[in-house]
Short mmCIF file of C-alpha atoms in Angstrom, two decimals:
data_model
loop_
_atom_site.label_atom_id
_atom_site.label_comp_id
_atom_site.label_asym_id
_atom_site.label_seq_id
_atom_site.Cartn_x
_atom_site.Cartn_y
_atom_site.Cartn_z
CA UNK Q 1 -0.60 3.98 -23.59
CA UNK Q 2 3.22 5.18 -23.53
CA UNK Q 3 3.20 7.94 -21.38
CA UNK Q 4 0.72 9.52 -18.52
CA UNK Q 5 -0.14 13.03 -18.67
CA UNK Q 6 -2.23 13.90 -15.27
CA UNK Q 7 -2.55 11.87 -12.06
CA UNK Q 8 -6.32 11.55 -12.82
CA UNK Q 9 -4.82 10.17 -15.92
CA UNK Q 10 -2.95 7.38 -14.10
CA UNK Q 11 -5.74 7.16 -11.85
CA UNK Q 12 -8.29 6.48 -14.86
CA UNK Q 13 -5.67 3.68 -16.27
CA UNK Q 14 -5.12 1.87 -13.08
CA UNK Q 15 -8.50 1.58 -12.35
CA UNK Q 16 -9.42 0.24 -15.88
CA UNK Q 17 -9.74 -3.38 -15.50
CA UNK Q 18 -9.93 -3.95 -19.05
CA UNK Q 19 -6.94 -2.63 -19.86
CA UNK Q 20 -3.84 -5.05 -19.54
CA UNK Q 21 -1.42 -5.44 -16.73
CA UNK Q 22 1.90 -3.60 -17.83
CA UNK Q 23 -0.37 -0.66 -18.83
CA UNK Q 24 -1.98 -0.44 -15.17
CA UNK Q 25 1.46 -1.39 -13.95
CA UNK Q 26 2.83 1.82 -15.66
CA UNK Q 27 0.03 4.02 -13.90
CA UNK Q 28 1.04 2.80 -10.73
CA UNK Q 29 4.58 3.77 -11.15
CA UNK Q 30 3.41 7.33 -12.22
CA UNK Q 31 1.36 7.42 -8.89
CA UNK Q 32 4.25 6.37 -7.06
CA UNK Q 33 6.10 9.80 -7.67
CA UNK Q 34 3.26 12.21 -7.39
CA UNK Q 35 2.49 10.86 -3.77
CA UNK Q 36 -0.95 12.99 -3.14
CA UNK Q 37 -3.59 11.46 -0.61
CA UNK Q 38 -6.06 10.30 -3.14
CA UNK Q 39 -2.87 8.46 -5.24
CA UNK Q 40 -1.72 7.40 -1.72
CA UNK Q 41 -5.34 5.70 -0.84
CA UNK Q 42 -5.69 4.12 -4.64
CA UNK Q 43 -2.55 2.43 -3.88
CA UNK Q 44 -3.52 0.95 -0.98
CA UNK Q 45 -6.05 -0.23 -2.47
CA UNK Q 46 -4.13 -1.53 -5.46
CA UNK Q 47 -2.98 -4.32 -3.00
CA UNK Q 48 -6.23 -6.16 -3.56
CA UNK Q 49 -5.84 -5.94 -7.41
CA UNK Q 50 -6.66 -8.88 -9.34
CA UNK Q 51 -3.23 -9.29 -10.97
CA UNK Q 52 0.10 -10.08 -9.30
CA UNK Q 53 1.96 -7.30 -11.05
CA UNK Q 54 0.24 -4.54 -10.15
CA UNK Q 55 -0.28 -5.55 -6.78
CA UNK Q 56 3.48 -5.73 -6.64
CA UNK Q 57 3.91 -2.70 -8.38
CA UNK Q 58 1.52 -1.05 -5.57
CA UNK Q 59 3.51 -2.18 -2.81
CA UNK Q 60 6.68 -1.15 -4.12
CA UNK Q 61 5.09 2.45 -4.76
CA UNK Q 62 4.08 2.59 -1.27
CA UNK Q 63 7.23 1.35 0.00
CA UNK Q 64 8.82 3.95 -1.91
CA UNK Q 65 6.68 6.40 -0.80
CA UNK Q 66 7.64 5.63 2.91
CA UNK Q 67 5.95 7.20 6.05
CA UNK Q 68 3.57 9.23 4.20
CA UNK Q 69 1.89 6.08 2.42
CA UNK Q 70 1.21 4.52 6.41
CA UNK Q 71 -2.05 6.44 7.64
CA UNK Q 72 -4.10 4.86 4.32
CA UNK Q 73 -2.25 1.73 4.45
CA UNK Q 74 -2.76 1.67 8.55
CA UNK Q 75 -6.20 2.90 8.04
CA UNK Q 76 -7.29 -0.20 5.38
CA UNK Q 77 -5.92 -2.81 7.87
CA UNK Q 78 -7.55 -1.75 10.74
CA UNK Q 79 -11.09 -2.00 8.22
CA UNK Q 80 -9.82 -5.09 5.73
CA UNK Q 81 -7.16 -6.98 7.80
CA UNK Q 82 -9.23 -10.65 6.84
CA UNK Q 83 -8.41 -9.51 3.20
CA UNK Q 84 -4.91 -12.04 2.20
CA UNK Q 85 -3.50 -9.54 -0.39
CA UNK Q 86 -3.70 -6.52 1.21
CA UNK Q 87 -1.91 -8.36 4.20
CA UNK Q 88 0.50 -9.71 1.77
CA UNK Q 89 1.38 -6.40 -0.32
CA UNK Q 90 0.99 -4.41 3.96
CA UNK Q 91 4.09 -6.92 4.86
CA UNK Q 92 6.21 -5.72 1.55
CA UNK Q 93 5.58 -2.17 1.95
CA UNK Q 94 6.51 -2.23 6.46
CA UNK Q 95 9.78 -4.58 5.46
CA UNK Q 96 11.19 -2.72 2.33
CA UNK Q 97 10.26 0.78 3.16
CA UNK Q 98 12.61 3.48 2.36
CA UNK Q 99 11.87 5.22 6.30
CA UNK Q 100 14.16 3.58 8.53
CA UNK Q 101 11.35 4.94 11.52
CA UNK Q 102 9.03 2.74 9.71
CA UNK Q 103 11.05 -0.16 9.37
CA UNK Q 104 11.43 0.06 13.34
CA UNK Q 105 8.19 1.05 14.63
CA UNK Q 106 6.25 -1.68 12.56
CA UNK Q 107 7.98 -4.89 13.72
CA UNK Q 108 4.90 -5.59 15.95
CA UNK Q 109 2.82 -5.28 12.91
CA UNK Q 110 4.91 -6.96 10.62
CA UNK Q 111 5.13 -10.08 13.23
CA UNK Q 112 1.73 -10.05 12.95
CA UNK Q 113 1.10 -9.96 9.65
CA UNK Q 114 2.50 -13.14 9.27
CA UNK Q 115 1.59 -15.01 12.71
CA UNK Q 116 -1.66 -16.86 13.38
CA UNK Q 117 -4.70 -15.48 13.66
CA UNK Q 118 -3.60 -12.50 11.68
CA UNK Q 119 -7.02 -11.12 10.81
CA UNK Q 120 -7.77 -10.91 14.70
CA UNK Q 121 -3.82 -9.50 15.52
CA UNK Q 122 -2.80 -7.13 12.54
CA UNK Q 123 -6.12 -4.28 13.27
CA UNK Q 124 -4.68 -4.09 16.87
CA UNK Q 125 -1.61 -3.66 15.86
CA UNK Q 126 -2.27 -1.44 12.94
CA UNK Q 127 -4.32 0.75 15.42
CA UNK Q 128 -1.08 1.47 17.93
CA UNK Q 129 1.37 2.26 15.27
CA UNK Q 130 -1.49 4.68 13.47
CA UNK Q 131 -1.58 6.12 17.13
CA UNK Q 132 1.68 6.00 17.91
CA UNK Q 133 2.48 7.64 14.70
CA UNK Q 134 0.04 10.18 15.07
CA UNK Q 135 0.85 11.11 18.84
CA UNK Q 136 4.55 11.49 17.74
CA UNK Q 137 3.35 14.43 15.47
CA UNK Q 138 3.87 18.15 16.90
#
């Protein structure tokens, strides 16, 4: 597959589990630049993928994204935070995001996305920024 045509079209790919990694890979990076909710939420979930690169390519996607990608991505810790990947792939997207706001209001998180206990921490956490976020919003 050289080139996607639709987001359902990238969203068909990525989810395709038969299909190999650069080609997945490639669906994610379409995804990245169309930025709607439901490409926003399959990203997130793209963290838990199966293979390395498109996990990768997720976070970097979401990262790209920046502050719109947080509410899904806030949203699946708070639900998933015992899951190692999505923690992982959570850390990438909070340190290398393109909103500087995001870099700054997510160093809590961020500390605890790497500290002990982290499945018991990071919800907490994820749940003040998500309301912090949210409460900052006119």
């Amino acid at each position: 597959m050289t080139t996607m045509k639709s987001e359902l079209e990238a969203l068909t790919v990525l989810d395709d589990r038969d299909l190999d990694a650069m080609a997945r890979e490639k669906a994610v990076h379409y995804l990245e630049h169309k930025a709607s909710q439901t490409s926003i939420e399959r990203l997130v979930q793209a963290l838990e993928d199966e293979s390395f690169g498109v996990r990768w390519a997720a976070a970097e996607a979401l990262s790209k994204i920046g502050e719109a990608a947080l509410p899904a991505l806030l949203n699946a810790l708070i639900n998933k935070a015992d899951h190692h990947w999505l923690r992982e792939g959570a850390y990438h997207v909070l340190y290398c995001n393109s909103s500087p706001r995001v870099q700054e209001e997510a160093t809590q998180l961020r500390q605890a996305l790497v500290g002990p206990a982290a499945d018991l921490t990071v919800p907490v956490e994820a749940f003040l920024l998500l309301g912090a976020l949210q409460g900052a919003r006119p």
